[in-house]
Amino acid sequence: MSRWRELPAELDPASYRLAVRLRLLKDQSGLSKRQLATKTGYSTKSWERYLGGRSLPPHDAVEAMAQLTGEDPTRLLALREIAAVGRQRHRPFAPAPETTAPGTPSLERTILAAALRERKTRTGLSLVGLAERTAYSRSSWHRCLTGTTLPPRRAVEDLCRLADEPPGRCLALWEIAESAESGRTTRAKTGPS
């Protein structure tokens, strides 16, 4: 059995996590790249680029991989969404900051906060209105919606309920942000393919 090549060192963390997850799904499926290409409609060369972290897979390719492997497409697509933003922020011609300023929200938390602000807008409620209808204060909602803090999972569920929206995407974004901030998504060596 061959081994995966190391992913590019300059790959942003979100794209790294997506490539590792796609590799794991491919390995678990037992399919070769050629079989994967046949079943998804994306070429073998395309899958080599996606699995090698050299190219961001299109939405449809990620969805096809999820369906093929029985993976939850919502979480996998949320991971792809974060990777797309991460790639934009880590363009080779744009100098990357040496460190993140203290108090600056992570990419994952920033994307989650944007999704939550969309849901808040759909509710038509003010921060006070949210506080009256949930167990969280106005200031807690402010911190969650600006990305200052990671909201509790229950707050995400409550906001989606108030917006009359399915919670799947927001919960997937929350899970990714929570695992990134807890340190559970560090760069690990990838195993055999």
PDB file of C-alpha atoms in Angstrom:
ATOM      1  CA  MET A   1       0.000   0.000   0.000  1.00  0.00           C
ATOM      2  CA  SER A   2       1.437   3.404  -0.917  1.00  0.00           C
ATOM      3  CA  ARG A   3       1.717   6.281   1.545  1.00  0.00           C
ATOM      4  CA  TRP A   4       0.323   9.766   1.156  1.00  0.00           C
ATOM      5  CA  ARG A   5       2.802  12.471   0.337  1.00  0.00           C
ATOM      6  CA  GLU A   6       3.170  15.251   2.858  1.00  0.00           C
ATOM      7  CA  LEU A   7       0.782  18.118   2.264  1.00  0.00           C
ATOM      8  CA  PRO A   8       2.376  21.432   1.248  1.00  0.00           C
ATOM      9  CA  ALA A   9       3.828  23.254   4.263  1.00  0.00           C
ATOM     10  CA  GLU A  10       2.377  26.573   3.071  1.00  0.00           C
ATOM     11  CA  LEU A  11      -1.158  25.159   3.033  1.00  0.00           C
ATOM     12  CA  ASP A  12      -3.490  27.105   5.316  1.00  0.00           C
ATOM     13  CA  PRO A  13      -4.817  25.146   8.319  1.00  0.00           C
ATOM     14  CA  ALA A  14      -8.410  24.903   7.059  1.00  0.00           C
ATOM     15  CA  SER A  15      -7.357  23.534   3.670  1.00  0.00           C
ATOM     16  CA  TYR A  16      -5.028  21.140   5.442  1.00  0.00           C
ATOM     17  CA  ARG A  17      -7.892  19.777   7.566  1.00  0.00           C
ATOM     18  CA  LEU A  18     -10.100  19.396   4.480  1.00  0.00           C
ATOM     19  CA  ALA A  19      -7.416  17.497   2.548  1.00  0.00           C
ATOM     20  CA  VAL A  20      -6.747  15.206   5.515  1.00  0.00           C
ATOM     21  CA  ARG A  21     -10.476  14.503   5.926  1.00  0.00           C
ATOM     22  CA  LEU A  22     -10.890  13.761   2.221  1.00  0.00           C
ATOM     23  CA  ARG A  23      -7.875  11.427   2.345  1.00  0.00           C
ATOM     24  CA  LEU A  24      -9.336   9.602   5.310  1.00  0.00           C
ATOM     25  CA  LEU A  25     -12.687   9.177   3.535  1.00  0.00           C
ATOM     26  CA  LYS A  26     -10.959   7.941   0.389  1.00  0.00           C
ATOM     27  CA  ASP A  27      -8.948   5.434   2.429  1.00  0.00           C
ATOM     28  CA  GLN A  28     -12.017   4.230   4.312  1.00  0.00           C
ATOM     29  CA  SER A  29     -13.917   3.775   1.052  1.00  0.00           C
ATOM     30  CA  GLY A  30     -11.261   1.414  -0.287  1.00  0.00           C
ATOM     31  CA  LEU A  31     -11.556   3.049  -3.707  1.00  0.00           C
ATOM     32  CA  SER A  32      -8.620   3.869  -5.927  1.00  0.00           C
ATOM     33  CA  LYS A  33      -8.360   7.389  -7.324  1.00  0.00           C
ATOM     34  CA  ARG A  34      -9.511   6.050 -10.676  1.00  0.00           C
ATOM     35  CA  GLN A  35     -12.595   4.434  -9.103  1.00  0.00           C
ATOM     36  CA  LEU A  36     -13.254   7.623  -7.159  1.00  0.00           C
ATOM     37  CA  ALA A  37     -13.062   9.596 -10.400  1.00  0.00           C
ATOM     38  CA  THR A  38     -15.492   7.259 -12.136  1.00  0.00           C
ATOM     39  CA  LYS A  39     -18.009   7.371  -9.300  1.00  0.00           C
ATOM     40  CA  THR A  40     -17.874  11.156  -8.737  1.00  0.00           C
ATOM     41  CA  GLY A  41     -17.467  12.503 -12.264  1.00  0.00           C
ATOM     42  CA  TYR A  42     -14.216  14.313 -11.401  1.00  0.00           C
ATOM     43  CA  SER A  43     -11.004  13.181 -13.086  1.00  0.00           C
ATOM     44  CA  THR A  44      -8.227  11.230 -11.438  1.00  0.00           C
ATOM     45  CA  LYS A  45      -5.921  14.234 -11.889  1.00  0.00           C
ATOM     46  CA  SER A  46      -8.486  16.475 -10.177  1.00  0.00           C
ATOM     47  CA  TRP A  47      -8.692  14.115  -7.208  1.00  0.00           C
ATOM     48  CA  GLU A  48      -4.886  14.028  -7.037  1.00  0.00           C
ATOM     49  CA  ARG A  49      -4.907  17.831  -6.724  1.00  0.00           C
ATOM     50  CA  TYR A  50      -7.728  17.851  -4.156  1.00  0.00           C
ATOM     51  CA  LEU A  51      -6.224  15.083  -2.019  1.00  0.00           C
ATOM     52  CA  GLY A  52      -2.766  16.608  -2.334  1.00  0.00           C
ATOM     53  CA  GLY A  53      -3.955  19.996  -1.081  1.00  0.00           C
ATOM     54  CA  ARG A  54      -2.930  21.703  -4.328  1.00  0.00           C
ATOM     55  CA  SER A  55      -6.463  22.648  -5.313  1.00  0.00           C
ATOM     56  CA  LEU A  56      -9.706  23.313  -3.477  1.00  0.00           C
ATOM     57  CA  PRO A  57     -12.322  20.782  -4.568  1.00  0.00           C
ATOM     58  CA  PRO A  58     -15.563  22.233  -5.899  1.00  0.00           C
ATOM     59  CA  HIS A  59     -18.696  22.067  -3.775  1.00  0.00           C
ATOM     60  CA  ASP A  60     -20.117  19.279  -5.962  1.00  0.00           C
ATOM     61  CA  ALA A  61     -16.973  17.141  -5.644  1.00  0.00           C
ATOM     62  CA  VAL A  62     -17.076  17.391  -1.851  1.00  0.00           C
ATOM     63  CA  GLU A  63     -20.774  16.567  -1.842  1.00  0.00           C
ATOM     64  CA  ALA A  64     -20.161  13.578  -4.147  1.00  0.00           C
ATOM     65  CA  MET A  65     -17.403  12.303  -1.828  1.00  0.00           C
ATOM     66  CA  ALA A  66     -19.726  12.620   1.164  1.00  0.00           C
ATOM     67  CA  GLN A  67     -22.533  10.737  -0.562  1.00  0.00           C
ATOM     68  CA  LEU A  68     -20.184   8.064  -1.829  1.00  0.00           C
ATOM     69  CA  THR A  69     -18.662   7.425   1.594  1.00  0.00           C
ATOM     70  CA  GLY A  70     -21.724   7.936   3.787  1.00  0.00           C
ATOM     71  CA  GLU A  71     -20.200  11.023   5.413  1.00  0.00           C
ATOM     72  CA  ASP A  72     -22.421  13.855   6.635  1.00  0.00           C
ATOM     73  CA  PRO A  73     -22.306  16.298   3.710  1.00  0.00           C
ATOM     74  CA  THR A  74     -23.217  19.268   5.927  1.00  0.00           C
ATOM     75  CA  ARG A  75     -20.061  19.006   8.027  1.00  0.00           C
ATOM     76  CA  LEU A  76     -17.819  18.240   5.059  1.00  0.00           C
ATOM     77  CA  LEU A  77     -19.234  21.196   3.091  1.00  0.00           C
ATOM     78  CA  ALA A  78     -18.782  23.462   6.123  1.00  0.00           C
ATOM     79  CA  LEU A  79     -15.144  22.378   6.250  1.00  0.00           C
ATOM     80  CA  ARG A  80     -14.826  23.204   2.547  1.00  0.00           C
ATOM     81  CA  GLU A  81     -16.452  26.615   3.129  1.00  0.00           C
ATOM     82  CA  ILE A  82     -13.878  27.459   5.805  1.00  0.00           C
ATOM     83  CA  ALA A  83     -11.049  26.184   3.584  1.00  0.00           C
ATOM     84  CA  ALA A  84     -12.223  28.443   0.732  1.00  0.00           C
ATOM     85  CA  VAL A  85     -11.987  31.497   2.977  1.00  0.00           C
ATOM     86  CA  GLY A  86      -8.677  30.269   4.405  1.00  0.00           C
ATOM     87  CA  ARG A  87      -7.208  30.017   0.915  1.00  0.00           C
ATOM     88  CA  GLN A  88      -8.305  33.572   0.147  1.00  0.00           C
ATOM     89  CA  ARG A  89      -6.572  34.807   3.299  1.00  0.00           C
ATOM     90  CA  HIS A  90      -3.357  32.876   2.593  1.00  0.00           C
ATOM     91  CA  ARG A  91      -2.723  33.911  -0.988  1.00  0.00           C
ATOM     92  CA  PRO A  92       1.002  33.561  -1.832  1.00  0.00           C
ATOM     93  CA  PHE A  93       1.289  37.180  -2.985  1.00  0.00           C
ATOM     94  CA  ALA A  94      -0.248  38.574   0.222  1.00  0.00           C
ATOM     95  CA  PRO A  95       2.129  38.599   3.179  1.00  0.00           C
ATOM     96  CA  ALA A  96       0.697  36.567   6.019  1.00  0.00           C
ATOM     97  CA  PRO A  97       0.843  38.116   9.469  1.00  0.00           C
ATOM     98  CA  GLU A  98       3.540  36.627  11.650  1.00  0.00           C
ATOM     99  CA  THR A  99       1.128  36.192  14.545  1.00  0.00           C
ATOM    100  CA  THR A 100      -2.512  36.731  15.176  1.00  0.00           C
ATOM    101  CA  ALA A 101      -3.236  39.720  17.375  1.00  0.00           C
ATOM    102  CA  PRO A 102      -4.547  38.827  20.820  1.00  0.00           C
ATOM    103  CA  GLY A 103      -8.336  38.808  20.860  1.00  0.00           C
ATOM    104  CA  THR A 104      -8.582  38.278  17.097  1.00  0.00           C
ATOM    105  CA  PRO A 105     -11.141  35.564  16.401  1.00  0.00           C
ATOM    106  CA  SER A 106     -10.036  32.478  14.520  1.00  0.00           C
ATOM    107  CA  LEU A 107     -11.068  32.016  10.905  1.00  0.00           C
ATOM    108  CA  GLU A 108     -13.486  29.298  11.984  1.00  0.00           C
ATOM    109  CA  ARG A 109     -15.102  31.511  14.635  1.00  0.00           C
ATOM    110  CA  THR A 110     -15.311  34.442  12.206  1.00  0.00           C
ATOM    111  CA  ILE A 111     -17.195  32.332   9.652  1.00  0.00           C
ATOM    112  CA  LEU A 112     -19.495  30.946  12.344  1.00  0.00           C
ATOM    113  CA  ALA A 113     -20.246  34.472  13.606  1.00  0.00           C
ATOM    114  CA  ALA A 114     -21.131  35.601  10.072  1.00  0.00           C
ATOM    115  CA  ALA A 115     -23.536  32.657   9.691  1.00  0.00           C
ATOM    116  CA  LEU A 116     -25.100  33.463  13.059  1.00  0.00           C
ATOM    117  CA  ARG A 117     -25.522  37.136  12.123  1.00  0.00           C
ATOM    118  CA  GLU A 118     -27.412  36.002   9.004  1.00  0.00           C
ATOM    119  CA  ARG A 119     -29.719  33.939  11.222  1.00  0.00           C
ATOM    120  CA  LYS A 120     -30.189  36.853  13.645  1.00  0.00           C
ATOM    121  CA  THR A 121     -31.185  39.107  10.736  1.00  0.00           C
ATOM    122  CA  ARG A 122     -33.764  36.531   9.652  1.00  0.00           C
ATOM    123  CA  THR A 123     -35.320  36.523  13.125  1.00  0.00           C
ATOM    124  CA  GLY A 124     -35.959  40.268  12.951  1.00  0.00           C
ATOM    125  CA  LEU A 125     -35.027  40.440  16.641  1.00  0.00           C
ATOM    126  CA  SER A 126     -32.712  42.870  18.379  1.00  0.00           C
ATOM    127  CA  LEU A 127     -30.103  41.649  20.850  1.00  0.00           C
ATOM    128  CA  VAL A 128     -32.563  42.419  23.633  1.00  0.00           C
ATOM    129  CA  GLY A 129     -35.213  40.383  21.808  1.00  0.00           C
ATOM    130  CA  LEU A 130     -32.816  37.441  21.518  1.00  0.00           C
ATOM    131  CA  ALA A 131     -32.013  37.724  25.218  1.00  0.00           C
ATOM    132  CA  GLU A 132     -35.719  37.687  26.096  1.00  0.00           C
ATOM    133  CA  ARG A 133     -36.324  34.502  24.082  1.00  0.00           C
ATOM    134  CA  THR A 134     -33.206  32.552  25.084  1.00  0.00           C
ATOM    135  CA  ALA A 135     -31.109  31.824  28.155  1.00  0.00           C
ATOM    136  CA  TYR A 136     -28.360  34.203  26.989  1.00  0.00           C
ATOM    137  CA  SER A 137     -27.938  37.891  27.771  1.00  0.00           C
ATOM    138  CA  ARG A 138     -27.760  40.734  25.280  1.00  0.00           C
ATOM    139  CA  SER A 139     -24.026  41.086  25.902  1.00  0.00           C
ATOM    140  CA  SER A 140     -23.503  37.333  25.424  1.00  0.00           C
ATOM    141  CA  TRP A 141     -25.284  37.516  22.079  1.00  0.00           C
ATOM    142  CA  HIS A 142     -23.189  40.533  21.115  1.00  0.00           C
ATOM    143  CA  ARG A 143     -19.959  38.640  21.845  1.00  0.00           C
ATOM    144  CA  CYS A 144     -21.171  35.572  19.930  1.00  0.00           C
ATOM    145  CA  LEU A 145     -22.356  37.530  16.887  1.00  0.00           C
ATOM    146  CA  THR A 146     -19.163  39.569  16.631  1.00  0.00           C
ATOM    147  CA  GLY A 147     -16.954  36.509  16.999  1.00  0.00           C
ATOM    148  CA  THR A 148     -15.439  37.705  20.258  1.00  0.00           C
ATOM    149  CA  THR A 149     -16.358  34.417  21.918  1.00  0.00           C
ATOM    150  CA  LEU A 150     -17.384  31.006  20.724  1.00  0.00           C
ATOM    151  CA  PRO A 151     -21.076  30.604  21.547  1.00  0.00           C
ATOM    152  CA  PRO A 152     -22.399  27.625  23.445  1.00  0.00           C
ATOM    153  CA  ARG A 153     -23.817  24.949  21.154  1.00  0.00           C
ATOM    154  CA  ARG A 154     -27.254  25.534  22.667  1.00  0.00           C
ATOM    155  CA  ALA A 155     -27.139  29.218  21.665  1.00  0.00           C
ATOM    156  CA  VAL A 156     -26.525  28.174  18.046  1.00  0.00           C
ATOM    157  CA  GLU A 157     -29.467  25.784  18.208  1.00  0.00           C
ATOM    158  CA  ASP A 158     -31.702  28.446  19.794  1.00  0.00           C
ATOM    159  CA  LEU A 159     -30.837  31.051  17.174  1.00  0.00           C
ATOM    160  CA  CYS A 160     -31.553  28.643  14.317  1.00  0.00           C
ATOM    161  CA  ARG A 161     -34.875  27.738  15.927  1.00  0.00           C
ATOM    162  CA  LEU A 162     -35.833  31.419  16.244  1.00  0.00           C
ATOM    163  CA  ALA A 163     -34.831  32.007  12.612  1.00  0.00           C
ATOM    164  CA  ASP A 164     -36.907  28.961  11.607  1.00  0.00           C
ATOM    165  CA  GLU A 165     -33.812  27.531   9.900  1.00  0.00           C
ATOM    166  CA  PRO A 166     -32.396  23.998  10.039  1.00  0.00           C
ATOM    167  CA  PRO A 167     -29.408  24.041  12.407  1.00  0.00           C
ATOM    168  CA  GLY A 168     -27.197  21.647  10.396  1.00  0.00           C
ATOM    169  CA  ARG A 169     -24.833  24.114   8.706  1.00  0.00           C
ATOM    170  CA  CYS A 170     -24.410  26.344  11.764  1.00  0.00           C
ATOM    171  CA  LEU A 171     -23.836  23.356  14.040  1.00  0.00           C
ATOM    172  CA  ALA A 172     -21.255  21.972  11.624  1.00  0.00           C
ATOM    173  CA  LEU A 173     -19.480  25.347  11.604  1.00  0.00           C
ATOM    174  CA  TRP A 174     -19.689  25.421  15.415  1.00  0.00           C
ATOM    175  CA  GLU A 175     -18.192  21.917  15.723  1.00  0.00           C
ATOM    176  CA  ILE A 176     -15.299  22.864  13.442  1.00  0.00           C
ATOM    177  CA  ALA A 177     -14.650  26.116  15.330  1.00  0.00           C
ATOM    178  CA  GLU A 178     -14.880  24.384  18.688  1.00  0.00           C
ATOM    179  CA  SER A 179     -12.485  21.602  17.703  1.00  0.00           C
ATOM    180  CA  ALA A 180     -10.030  24.087  16.168  1.00  0.00           C
ATOM    181  CA  GLU A 181     -10.023  26.227  19.293  1.00  0.00           C
ATOM    182  CA  SER A 182      -9.733  23.275  21.647  1.00  0.00           C
ATOM    183  CA  GLY A 183      -6.567  22.204  19.806  1.00  0.00           C
ATOM    184  CA  ARG A 184      -7.987  18.928  18.528  1.00  0.00           C
ATOM    185  CA  THR A 185      -7.217  19.790  14.894  1.00  0.00           C
ATOM    186  CA  THR A 186      -3.465  20.119  14.984  1.00  0.00           C
ATOM    187  CA  ARG A 187      -1.450  19.103  11.950  1.00  0.00           C
ATOM    188  CA  ALA A 188      -0.892  15.402  12.240  1.00  0.00           C
ATOM    189  CA  LYS A 189       1.091  13.190   9.942  1.00  0.00           C
ATOM    190  CA  THR A 190      -1.175  11.447   7.499  1.00  0.00           C
ATOM    191  CA  GLY A 191      -1.131   7.711   7.394  1.00  0.00           C
ATOM    192  CA  PRO A 192      -1.095   5.262   4.515  1.00  0.00           C
ATOM    193  CA  SER A 193      -3.412   5.706   1.563  1.00  0.00           C
TER     194      SER A 193
END
